[in-house]
Short mmCIF file of C-alpha atoms (C1' of nucleotides) in Angstrom, two decimals:
data_model
loop_
_atom_site.label_atom_id
_atom_site.label_comp_id
_atom_site.label_asym_id
_atom_site.label_seq_id
_atom_site.Cartn_x
_atom_site.Cartn_y
_atom_site.Cartn_z
CA MET A 14 -39.57 -86.81 29.80
CA HIS A 15 -40.81 -89.87 31.54
CA ASP A 16 -44.39 -90.28 30.54
CA SER A 17 -44.87 -93.63 32.14
CA VAL A 18 -43.61 -92.37 35.45
CA ASN A 19 -46.41 -90.59 37.08
CA GLY A 20 -45.80 -88.34 39.98
CA PRO A 21 -44.96 -84.86 41.09
CA ASP A 22 -42.35 -82.87 39.24
CA VAL A 23 -41.51 -85.78 37.05
CA ARG A 24 -40.03 -83.50 34.46
CA HIS A 25 -37.47 -82.30 36.88
CA MET A 26 -36.28 -85.71 37.81
CA SER A 27 -32.93 -86.35 36.31
CA PRO A 28 -31.53 -89.76 35.53
CA GLY A 29 -29.70 -90.93 38.56
CA THR A 30 -32.27 -89.61 40.98
CA ARG A 31 -32.45 -92.01 43.85
CA ILE A 32 -35.84 -93.60 44.35
CA LEU A 33 -37.01 -95.98 47.02
CA VAL A 34 -39.31 -98.66 45.70
CA ALA A 35 -41.47 -100.82 47.92
CA ILE A 36 -41.04 -104.42 46.82
CA SER A 37 -43.66 -106.82 48.06
CA GLY A 38 -42.74 -109.78 45.98
CA GLY A 39 -45.78 -109.43 43.77
CA VAL A 40 -46.03 -108.56 40.13
CA ASP A 41 -47.03 -104.94 40.49
CA SER A 42 -44.25 -103.70 42.72
CA SER A 43 -41.75 -105.63 40.65
CA VAL A 44 -42.79 -103.87 37.50
CA ALA A 45 -42.81 -100.53 39.26
CA ALA A 46 -39.16 -101.08 40.13
CA LEU A 47 -38.41 -102.38 36.67
CA ILE A 48 -39.85 -99.30 35.01
CA LEU A 49 -37.98 -96.87 37.20
CA LYS A 50 -34.75 -98.72 36.66
CA SER A 51 -35.17 -98.79 32.93
CA GLU A 52 -35.78 -95.03 33.01
CA GLY A 53 -32.33 -94.64 34.40
CA PHE A 54 -33.11 -93.92 38.02
CA GLN A 55 -31.15 -95.25 40.89
CA VAL A 56 -33.56 -97.71 42.41
CA ILE A 57 -33.38 -99.09 45.90
CA GLY A 58 -35.72 -101.88 46.84
CA VAL A 59 -37.31 -101.88 50.26
CA THR A 60 -39.48 -104.53 51.76
CA LEU A 61 -41.41 -103.83 54.90
CA LYS A 62 -41.73 -106.75 57.17
CA ILE A 63 -45.06 -106.20 58.83
CA TRP A 64 -45.66 -109.64 60.21
CA GLU A 65 -43.76 -112.74 61.14
CA ALA A 66 -43.54 -115.17 58.25
CA PHE A 67 -43.99 -112.26 55.91
CA PRO A 68 -43.12 -111.49 53.22
CA SER A 69 -42.21 -114.41 51.08
CA LYS A 70 -38.77 -114.93 49.69
CA ASP A 71 -40.04 -113.47 46.46
CA ALA A 72 -39.18 -109.91 47.37
CA LYS A 73 -35.49 -110.61 47.64
CA ALA A 74 -35.61 -112.70 44.49
CA VAL A 75 -37.22 -109.88 42.57
CA ALA A 76 -34.65 -107.38 43.75
CA ASP A 77 -31.87 -109.74 42.78
CA SER A 78 -33.29 -110.33 39.35
CA LEU A 79 -33.42 -106.57 38.83
CA SER A 80 -29.93 -106.18 40.23
CA ILE A 81 -30.98 -103.52 42.69
CA PRO A 82 -29.99 -103.21 46.32
CA HIS A 83 -32.58 -104.50 48.73
CA HIS A 84 -33.39 -103.61 52.30
CA MET A 85 -35.69 -105.41 54.65
CA VAL A 86 -37.20 -103.19 57.29
CA ASP A 87 -38.92 -104.57 60.32
CA VAL A 88 -42.10 -102.71 61.19
CA THR A 89 -43.84 -105.55 62.95
CA GLU A 90 -44.11 -103.61 66.18
CA PRO A 91 -45.85 -100.51 64.88
CA PHE A 92 -47.95 -102.70 62.65
CA GLN A 93 -49.06 -104.70 65.64
CA ASN A 94 -49.74 -101.60 67.71
CA GLU A 95 -51.50 -99.51 65.14
CA ILE A 96 -53.11 -101.89 62.69
CA VAL A 97 -53.74 -105.18 64.39
CA GLU A 98 -54.97 -103.50 67.56
CA TYR A 99 -57.22 -101.26 65.53
CA PHE A 100 -58.50 -104.23 63.56
CA VAL A 101 -59.40 -106.17 66.67
CA ASN A 102 -60.89 -103.16 68.46
CA GLU A 103 -63.09 -102.19 65.59
CA TYR A 104 -64.58 -105.64 65.43
CA ARG A 105 -65.04 -105.62 69.15
CA GLN A 106 -67.12 -102.49 68.80
CA GLY A 107 -69.29 -103.94 66.12
CA ARG A 108 -67.68 -102.19 63.19
CA THR A 109 -66.09 -103.68 60.11
CA PRO A 110 -62.59 -102.28 59.67
CA ASN A 111 -60.57 -102.04 56.52
CA PRO A 112 -57.03 -102.51 57.79
CA CYS A 113 -55.43 -101.94 54.40
CA VAL A 114 -56.62 -98.35 54.27
CA LEU A 115 -55.11 -97.53 57.62
CA CYS A 116 -51.97 -99.52 56.97
CA ASN A 117 -51.17 -97.60 53.83
CA ALA A 118 -51.25 -94.28 55.62
CA LYS A 119 -49.91 -95.24 59.02
CA ILE A 120 -47.39 -97.90 58.19
CA LYS A 121 -46.52 -98.39 54.58
CA PHE A 122 -46.02 -94.86 53.38
CA ARG A 123 -45.05 -93.42 56.71
CA TYR A 124 -42.11 -95.77 57.08
CA LEU A 125 -41.12 -95.64 53.45
CA ILE A 126 -40.97 -91.89 53.59
CA ALA A 127 -39.01 -91.94 56.81
CA LEU A 128 -36.61 -94.35 55.21
CA LYS A 129 -36.31 -92.20 52.14
CA ALA A 130 -34.51 -89.55 54.13
CA GLU A 131 -32.36 -92.13 55.83
CA LEU A 132 -31.21 -93.63 52.56
CA GLY A 133 -30.78 -90.32 50.80
CA ALA A 134 -33.52 -90.87 48.25
CA GLU A 135 -35.80 -88.21 46.81
CA TYR A 136 -38.89 -90.24 46.09
CA VAL A 137 -40.81 -93.24 47.21
CA ALA A 138 -42.56 -95.46 44.69
CA THR A 139 -45.03 -98.32 44.97
CA GLY A 140 -46.91 -100.55 42.58
CA HIS A 141 -50.31 -99.05 43.25
CA TYR A 142 -52.64 -98.30 40.40
CA ALA A 143 -53.14 -94.61 41.10
CA ARG A 144 -51.66 -91.30 40.02
CA VAL A 145 -50.36 -88.18 41.68
CA SER A 146 -50.20 -84.77 40.12
CA PHE A 147 -49.50 -81.27 41.28
CA GLU A 148 -52.25 -78.71 40.80
CA SER A 149 -50.45 -75.41 40.64
CA SER A 150 -53.61 -73.32 40.82
CA LYS A 151 -54.40 -74.83 44.20
CA GLY A 152 -50.87 -75.42 45.27
CA ARG A 153 -51.80 -78.97 46.16
CA PHE A 154 -50.86 -82.46 45.22
CA LEU A 155 -53.78 -84.45 43.92
CA LEU A 156 -54.36 -88.14 44.12
CA ARG A 157 -56.06 -89.60 41.06
CA LYS A 158 -57.45 -92.91 40.01
CA GLY A 159 -55.26 -95.26 38.08
CA ARG A 160 -55.89 -95.26 34.36
CA ASP A 161 -56.95 -98.89 34.43
CA ALA A 162 -60.39 -98.42 35.96
CA THR A 163 -60.69 -102.09 36.81
CA LYS A 164 -57.53 -102.00 38.92
CA ASP A 165 -57.75 -98.55 40.42
CA GLN A 166 -56.49 -98.52 44.00
CA SER A 167 -56.96 -94.89 44.91
CA TYR A 168 -59.60 -95.95 47.42
CA VAL A 169 -57.05 -97.49 49.75
CA LEU A 170 -54.76 -94.47 49.42
CA HIS A 171 -57.22 -91.75 50.33
CA ARG A 172 -55.69 -91.13 53.74
CA LEU A 173 -52.39 -89.91 52.34
CA THR A 174 -51.36 -86.37 53.22
CA GLN A 175 -49.89 -83.59 51.13
CA HIS A 176 -46.57 -84.37 52.69
CA ASP A 177 -46.88 -88.01 51.68
CA LEU A 178 -48.00 -87.22 48.17
CA SER A 179 -45.22 -84.73 47.58
CA SER A 180 -42.70 -87.51 47.38
CA ILE A 181 -44.72 -90.44 46.04
CA LEU A 182 -44.48 -91.93 42.57
CA PHE A 183 -46.86 -94.47 41.13
CA PRO A 184 -45.13 -95.85 38.06
CA LEU A 185 -48.11 -98.05 37.18
CA GLY A 186 -50.62 -95.23 37.24
CA ASN A 187 -51.01 -95.07 33.50
CA LEU A 188 -50.75 -98.76 32.81
CA THR A 189 -53.21 -101.59 32.64
CA LYS A 190 -52.76 -104.83 34.50
CA GLU A 191 -52.21 -106.55 31.20
CA GLN A 192 -49.38 -104.21 30.29
CA VAL A 193 -47.85 -104.78 33.69
CA ARG A 194 -47.97 -108.53 33.31
CA ASP A 195 -46.48 -108.29 29.85
CA ALA A 196 -43.70 -106.12 31.14
CA ALA A 197 -43.03 -108.58 33.94
CA SER A 198 -42.82 -111.63 31.72
CA GLY A 199 -40.88 -109.69 29.10
CA ALA A 200 -38.25 -108.88 31.66
CA GLY A 201 -38.20 -112.37 33.09
CA ILE A 202 -39.35 -111.32 36.52
CA PRO A 203 -39.76 -114.47 38.56
CA VAL A 204 -43.23 -113.66 39.87
CA ALA A 205 -44.78 -112.64 36.56
CA ASP A 206 -47.55 -115.20 36.77
CA LYS A 207 -48.35 -114.75 40.40
CA SER A 208 -52.04 -114.34 41.06
CA GLU A 209 -53.61 -111.28 42.62
CA SER A 210 -53.14 -111.02 46.31
CA GLN A 211 -56.21 -111.39 48.42
CA GLU A 212 -57.49 -111.43 51.94
CA ILE A 213 -55.86 -109.54 54.73
CA CYS A 214 -52.14 -109.70 54.15
CA PHE A 215 -51.20 -110.46 57.73
CA LEU A 216 -53.67 -113.28 57.97
CA ALA A 217 -52.27 -115.01 54.90
CA GLY A 218 -54.82 -117.66 54.33
CA THR A 219 -56.12 -118.02 57.85
CA ASP A 220 -59.67 -117.07 58.46
CA TYR A 221 -59.93 -113.68 60.16
CA ARG A 222 -62.47 -115.15 62.55
CA ASP A 223 -60.01 -117.78 63.68
CA PHE A 224 -57.50 -115.02 64.18
CA LEU A 225 -59.88 -112.98 66.29
CA SER A 226 -60.94 -115.97 68.30
CA GLY A 227 -57.36 -116.73 69.20
CA TYR A 228 -56.40 -113.15 69.87
CA GLU A 229 -55.59 -112.32 73.44
CA ASN A 230 -57.95 -109.95 75.20
CA GLN A 231 -60.49 -110.50 72.51
CA VAL A 232 -63.91 -111.06 73.92
CA ILE A 233 -66.24 -112.95 71.70
CA GLU A 234 -69.57 -113.39 73.34
CA PRO A 235 -72.62 -114.98 71.80
CA GLY A 236 -75.69 -112.80 71.96
CA PRO A 237 -79.16 -112.22 70.59
CA ILE A 238 -80.24 -111.88 67.01
CA LEU A 239 -83.19 -109.49 66.86
CA ASP A 240 -85.55 -108.58 64.09
CA ALA A 241 -86.48 -105.03 63.16
CA ALA A 242 -89.18 -104.99 65.83
CA GLY A 243 -86.75 -106.07 68.49
CA CYS A 244 -88.02 -109.63 68.81
CA LEU A 245 -85.52 -112.30 69.67
CA ILE A 246 -85.31 -114.71 66.76
CA GLY A 247 -81.96 -116.35 67.19
CA LYS A 248 -78.53 -116.38 68.69
CA HIS A 249 -75.27 -115.13 67.20
CA LYS A 250 -71.74 -116.37 67.73
CA GLY A 251 -70.15 -113.05 68.58
CA LEU A 252 -70.23 -109.63 66.93
CA PRO A 253 -66.92 -109.98 65.08
CA PHE A 254 -68.34 -112.73 62.94
CA TYR A 255 -70.81 -110.41 61.26
CA THR A 256 -70.85 -107.39 59.01
CA VAL A 257 -73.67 -105.22 57.76
CA GLY A 258 -75.19 -106.66 54.60
CA GLN A 259 -74.14 -110.17 55.46
CA ARG A 260 -76.62 -112.94 54.83
CA LYS A 261 -74.51 -116.05 55.22
CA GLY A 262 -74.03 -117.48 58.63
CA ILE A 263 -77.18 -116.12 60.19
CA GLY A 264 -78.71 -119.57 60.15
CA ILE A 265 -82.31 -118.59 60.59
CA PRO A 266 -84.71 -120.34 58.21
CA GLY A 267 -87.69 -118.47 56.86
CA SER A 268 -89.55 -117.52 53.76
CA LYS A 269 -87.26 -114.60 52.98
CA ARG A 270 -83.55 -114.12 53.15
CA LEU A 271 -82.31 -112.32 56.19
CA TYR A 272 -79.47 -109.84 56.22
CA VAL A 273 -77.54 -108.20 59.01
CA THR A 274 -78.87 -104.64 59.01
CA LYS A 275 -77.18 -103.36 62.12
CA ILE A 276 -74.71 -104.36 64.79
CA ASP A 277 -75.54 -103.01 68.22
CA ALA A 278 -72.45 -103.36 70.37
CA SER A 279 -74.11 -101.79 73.41
CA ARG A 280 -76.56 -104.69 73.56
CA ASN A 281 -74.17 -107.20 72.00
CA ALA A 282 -76.93 -107.76 69.46
CA ILE A 283 -77.18 -108.40 65.76
CA ILE A 284 -80.21 -106.86 64.08
CA VAL A 285 -81.47 -108.58 60.96
CA GLY A 286 -84.01 -107.66 58.36
CA GLU A 287 -84.92 -108.00 54.73
CA GLU A 288 -82.85 -106.75 51.86
CA ALA A 289 -84.91 -103.57 51.57
CA ASP A 290 -83.95 -102.72 55.14
CA LEU A 291 -80.33 -102.39 54.04
CA LEU A 292 -80.93 -99.25 52.03
CA SER A 293 -79.66 -95.94 53.37
CA ASP A 294 -80.23 -92.44 52.07
CA GLY A 295 -76.87 -91.29 53.29
CA LEU A 296 -74.19 -91.61 55.89
CA GLU A 297 -71.91 -89.75 58.20
CA ALA A 298 -68.16 -89.94 57.89
CA GLY A 299 -65.55 -89.24 60.50
CA ASP A 300 -61.75 -89.00 60.36
CA VAL A 301 -62.09 -87.39 56.98
CA ASN A 302 -58.89 -86.60 55.14
CA TRP A 303 -59.22 -83.95 52.46
CA ILE A 304 -56.73 -84.13 49.66
CA ALA A 305 -58.04 -81.71 47.08
CA TYR A 306 -58.74 -78.95 49.60
CA SER A 307 -57.22 -77.62 52.77
CA THR A 308 -60.72 -76.47 53.69
CA PRO A 309 -63.47 -78.04 51.63
CA PRO A 310 -66.53 -76.19 50.24
CA HIS A 311 -69.71 -76.60 52.26
CA ARG A 312 -71.44 -78.57 49.61
CA MET A 313 -70.08 -80.69 46.77
CA ARG A 314 -71.61 -82.98 44.20
CA LEU A 315 -69.23 -85.90 44.00
CA GLY A 316 -68.88 -89.55 43.19
CA ILE A 317 -69.05 -91.65 46.34
CA LYS A 318 -67.57 -95.04 46.96
CA ILE A 319 -68.63 -96.78 50.16
CA ARG A 320 -66.40 -99.83 49.98
CA TYR A 321 -63.43 -101.05 48.04
CA ASN A 322 -65.43 -103.23 45.72
CA ALA A 323 -68.34 -100.89 45.19
CA LYS A 324 -69.44 -98.89 42.25
CA GLU A 325 -69.06 -95.17 42.64
CA VAL A 326 -72.44 -93.46 42.97
CA PRO A 327 -73.42 -89.80 42.74
CA GLY A 328 -74.42 -87.77 45.74
CA LEU A 329 -73.86 -84.72 47.89
CA VAL A 330 -70.98 -84.33 50.30
CA LEU A 331 -71.56 -81.82 53.06
CA PRO A 332 -68.50 -81.22 55.23
CA LYS A 333 -69.53 -80.53 58.81
CA SER A 334 -66.14 -79.81 60.26
CA GLN A 335 -62.57 -80.32 59.25
CA ASP A 336 -62.81 -84.07 59.63
CA MET A 337 -66.52 -84.82 59.51
CA ALA A 338 -68.89 -84.93 56.60
CA GLU A 339 -72.43 -85.85 55.85
CA VAL A 340 -73.20 -87.70 52.64
CA VAL A 341 -76.54 -87.86 50.87
CA PHE A 342 -76.91 -90.30 48.02
CA ASP A 343 -78.96 -89.49 44.95
CA THR A 344 -80.46 -92.93 45.31
CA PRO A 345 -80.39 -95.04 48.48
CA GLN A 346 -77.44 -97.37 48.80
CA ARG A 347 -77.26 -100.88 50.12
CA ALA A 348 -75.39 -101.91 53.24
CA VAL A 349 -73.62 -98.79 54.38
CA THR A 350 -71.19 -100.32 56.84
CA PRO A 351 -69.71 -98.52 59.83
CA GLY A 352 -65.94 -98.91 59.90
CA GLN A 353 -65.57 -99.06 56.14
CA SER A 354 -64.05 -96.16 54.27
CA VAL A 355 -66.04 -93.81 52.11
CA VAL A 356 -64.10 -92.00 49.40
CA PHE A 357 -65.21 -88.95 47.45
CA TYR A 358 -64.30 -88.49 43.80
CA ASP A 359 -64.47 -85.62 41.37
CA ASN A 360 -64.09 -87.60 38.17
CA ASP A 361 -60.68 -89.21 38.63
CA ILE A 362 -59.59 -86.95 41.48
CA VAL A 363 -59.75 -88.19 45.05
CA VAL A 364 -61.26 -85.23 46.86
CA GLY A 365 -61.05 -86.93 50.21
CA GLY A 366 -62.42 -89.72 52.28
CA GLY A 367 -63.20 -90.87 55.77
CA ILE A 368 -64.57 -93.66 57.85
CA ILE A 369 -68.26 -94.41 58.01
CA VAL A 370 -69.68 -93.74 61.47
"C1'" U B 15 -106.63 -148.01 69.76
"C1'" G B 16 -112.27 -142.51 71.80
"C1'" G B 17 -111.44 -137.70 69.37
"C1'" G B 18 -108.11 -134.36 66.65
"C1'" G B 19 -103.52 -133.18 63.96
"C1'" C B 20 -99.11 -134.31 61.15
"C1'" G B 21 -95.56 -136.93 57.95
"C1'" U B 22 -92.55 -132.80 51.10
"C1'" A B 23 -84.29 -132.60 50.14
"C1'" G B 24 -79.59 -132.75 55.98
"C1'" C B 25 -83.07 -128.82 58.36
"C1'" C B 26 -87.45 -125.16 58.20
"C1'" A B 27 -91.35 -124.90 54.77
"C1'" A B 28 -95.14 -123.61 50.39
"C1'" G B 29 -98.31 -126.31 47.45
"C1'" C B 30 -104.53 -128.71 48.42
"C1'" G B 31 -106.15 -132.47 40.86
"C1'" G B 32 -102.35 -130.33 36.11
"C1'" U B 33 -97.03 -132.00 36.01
"C1'" A B 34 -92.40 -130.10 43.28
"C1'" A B 35 -92.01 -122.13 45.61
"C1'" G B 36 -88.84 -120.02 49.07
"C1'" G B 37 -85.43 -120.03 53.05
"C1'" C B 38 -81.38 -122.38 56.14
"C1'" A B 39 -77.12 -125.34 55.41
"C1'" C B 40 -73.91 -127.21 51.69
"C1'" G B 41 -71.06 -127.31 46.67
"C1'" G B 42 -68.83 -124.94 42.25
"C1'" G B 43 -67.21 -120.50 39.56
"C1'" A B 44 -66.19 -115.02 39.14
"C1'" C B 45 -64.42 -110.70 41.65
"C1'" U B 46 -60.68 -108.95 45.31
"C1'" U B 47 -54.81 -105.23 49.05
"C1'" U B 48 -60.90 -105.26 54.24
"C1'" G B 49 -65.02 -107.98 55.46
"C1'" G B 50 -68.35 -115.86 55.10
"C1'" A B 51 -70.12 -108.20 50.94
"C1'" U B 52 -71.47 -108.46 45.87
"C1'" C B 53 -72.19 -111.39 41.19
"C1'" C B 54 -73.18 -116.18 38.47
"C1'" U B 55 -74.23 -121.19 39.45
"C1'" G B 56 -75.36 -126.58 41.42
"C1'" C B 57 -78.73 -128.97 44.89
"C1'" A B 58 -86.22 -133.85 45.54
"C1'" U B 59 -87.97 -138.21 38.00
"C1'" G B 60 -90.08 -137.17 43.52
"C1'" C B 61 -93.61 -135.48 48.23
"C1'" G B 62 -93.81 -141.95 54.98
"C1'" G B 63 -95.28 -147.04 52.41
"C1'" A B 64 -98.65 -150.01 49.27
"C1'" G B 65 -102.80 -150.08 46.30
"C1'" G B 66 -106.97 -147.48 43.83
"C1'" U B 67 -109.86 -143.31 41.15
"C1'" U B 68 -108.35 -140.08 36.92
"C1'" C B 69 -106.05 -138.27 30.44
"C1'" G B 70 -103.17 -136.59 34.70
"C1'" A B 71 -102.26 -137.06 42.12
"C1'" A B 72 -97.75 -134.49 46.75
"C1'" U B 73 -102.81 -133.00 46.21
"C1'" C B 74 -109.09 -137.47 46.08
"C1'" C B 75 -110.24 -142.74 48.21
"C1'" U B 76 -108.59 -147.33 51.00
"C1'" C B 77 -105.28 -149.89 54.00
"C1'" C B 78 -100.59 -149.95 56.55
"C1'" C B 79 -96.22 -147.54 59.20
"C1'" G B 80 -94.42 -143.52 62.33
"C1'" C B 81 -94.89 -139.12 65.28
"C1'" C B 82 -97.78 -135.33 68.19
"C1'" C B 83 -102.04 -133.34 71.07
"C1'" C B 84 -106.72 -133.79 73.93
"C1'" A B 85 -109.51 -136.87 76.74
"C1'" G B 86 -109.92 -141.37 79.51
#
RNA sequence: UGGGGCGUAGCCAAGCGGUAAGGCACGGGACUUUGGAUCCUGCAUGCGGAGGUUCGAAUCCUCCCGCCCCAG
């Protein structure tokens, strides 16, 4: 029995099972490795190098302090091709991408799982706050929220497939951040006091707008700022500098605050309005990945999360095709933003999720 | 120097006798594996200057300074 180790077929894992653990150099992944090691598994640390000057030396230090082997794998090329390009293109088209969501599915877990076979391991583990379980009645692996509601990261994992989930372990799924920190300092892990990571990992401190400005092929053209009626009321610095719901940086004085309500790439225009104009009754999602179903029901009442840092709200999810769905909120929501992910929950189960059109 | 208008924080701007709205910009904090999103918070002992009226004036009166418009 390994209660703290959450994942598929945990009960059948015998001590000595070889598990690949992604080590980022942060607290969470360190503790994930620590837990698995203390449970008697054969732990191999892997750090994906997604970007030059990344990661810090911490990853190797953590692995050393845990006395586990450590591999550094260079994935800078696929990361560049699939994530950075996507990131830049989305902005170019007036959408607001969430690169972390795509990276988890297309880079992080894909390469870890590929490596798993190469290194003769049975499972892949990360320090995410989420859980995986196998639902025998459906014959499917389910992704669930982490027990610590304030740290739950299931949102950024909603694009994982059944194949991915079948070999993923989330050792922190039942723990709170506090317990994780305690475990880290108790074990003398060098990064125990490290603060939460933030911002886009590959930008490491630099402003994403500076990054976009300096990016080759990126076209940043100033254009008109229009009001709801279509009247020209100002000039913007380039679509990538704005996101729906934004109010800072518009620079137009007035009696009421103005917010970006829409980005119209075809006219290279930013549309602004008042806060009430940000409300939407629903949305349409594309690229939907269903986890809880192979073919979803036509109509589901679910919890809906329209951005990483958003409260889940109730509503209807109406699948339109295998990868498209319409969502109707019980009450209108603020700043539905194209490009961001929308994730559907049935209590703590991630039913699926897609990208807002 | 005939007529009219205006001077309120770095900027836009409300107030029109009762003790300085709001917005832009800026600052601080919280949150955070996306996004200057969200959340909390700071920001004019003073309203061009000097007098006066009044219990009390940015608001009324007088003079001065500086802009703008129309006409000559």
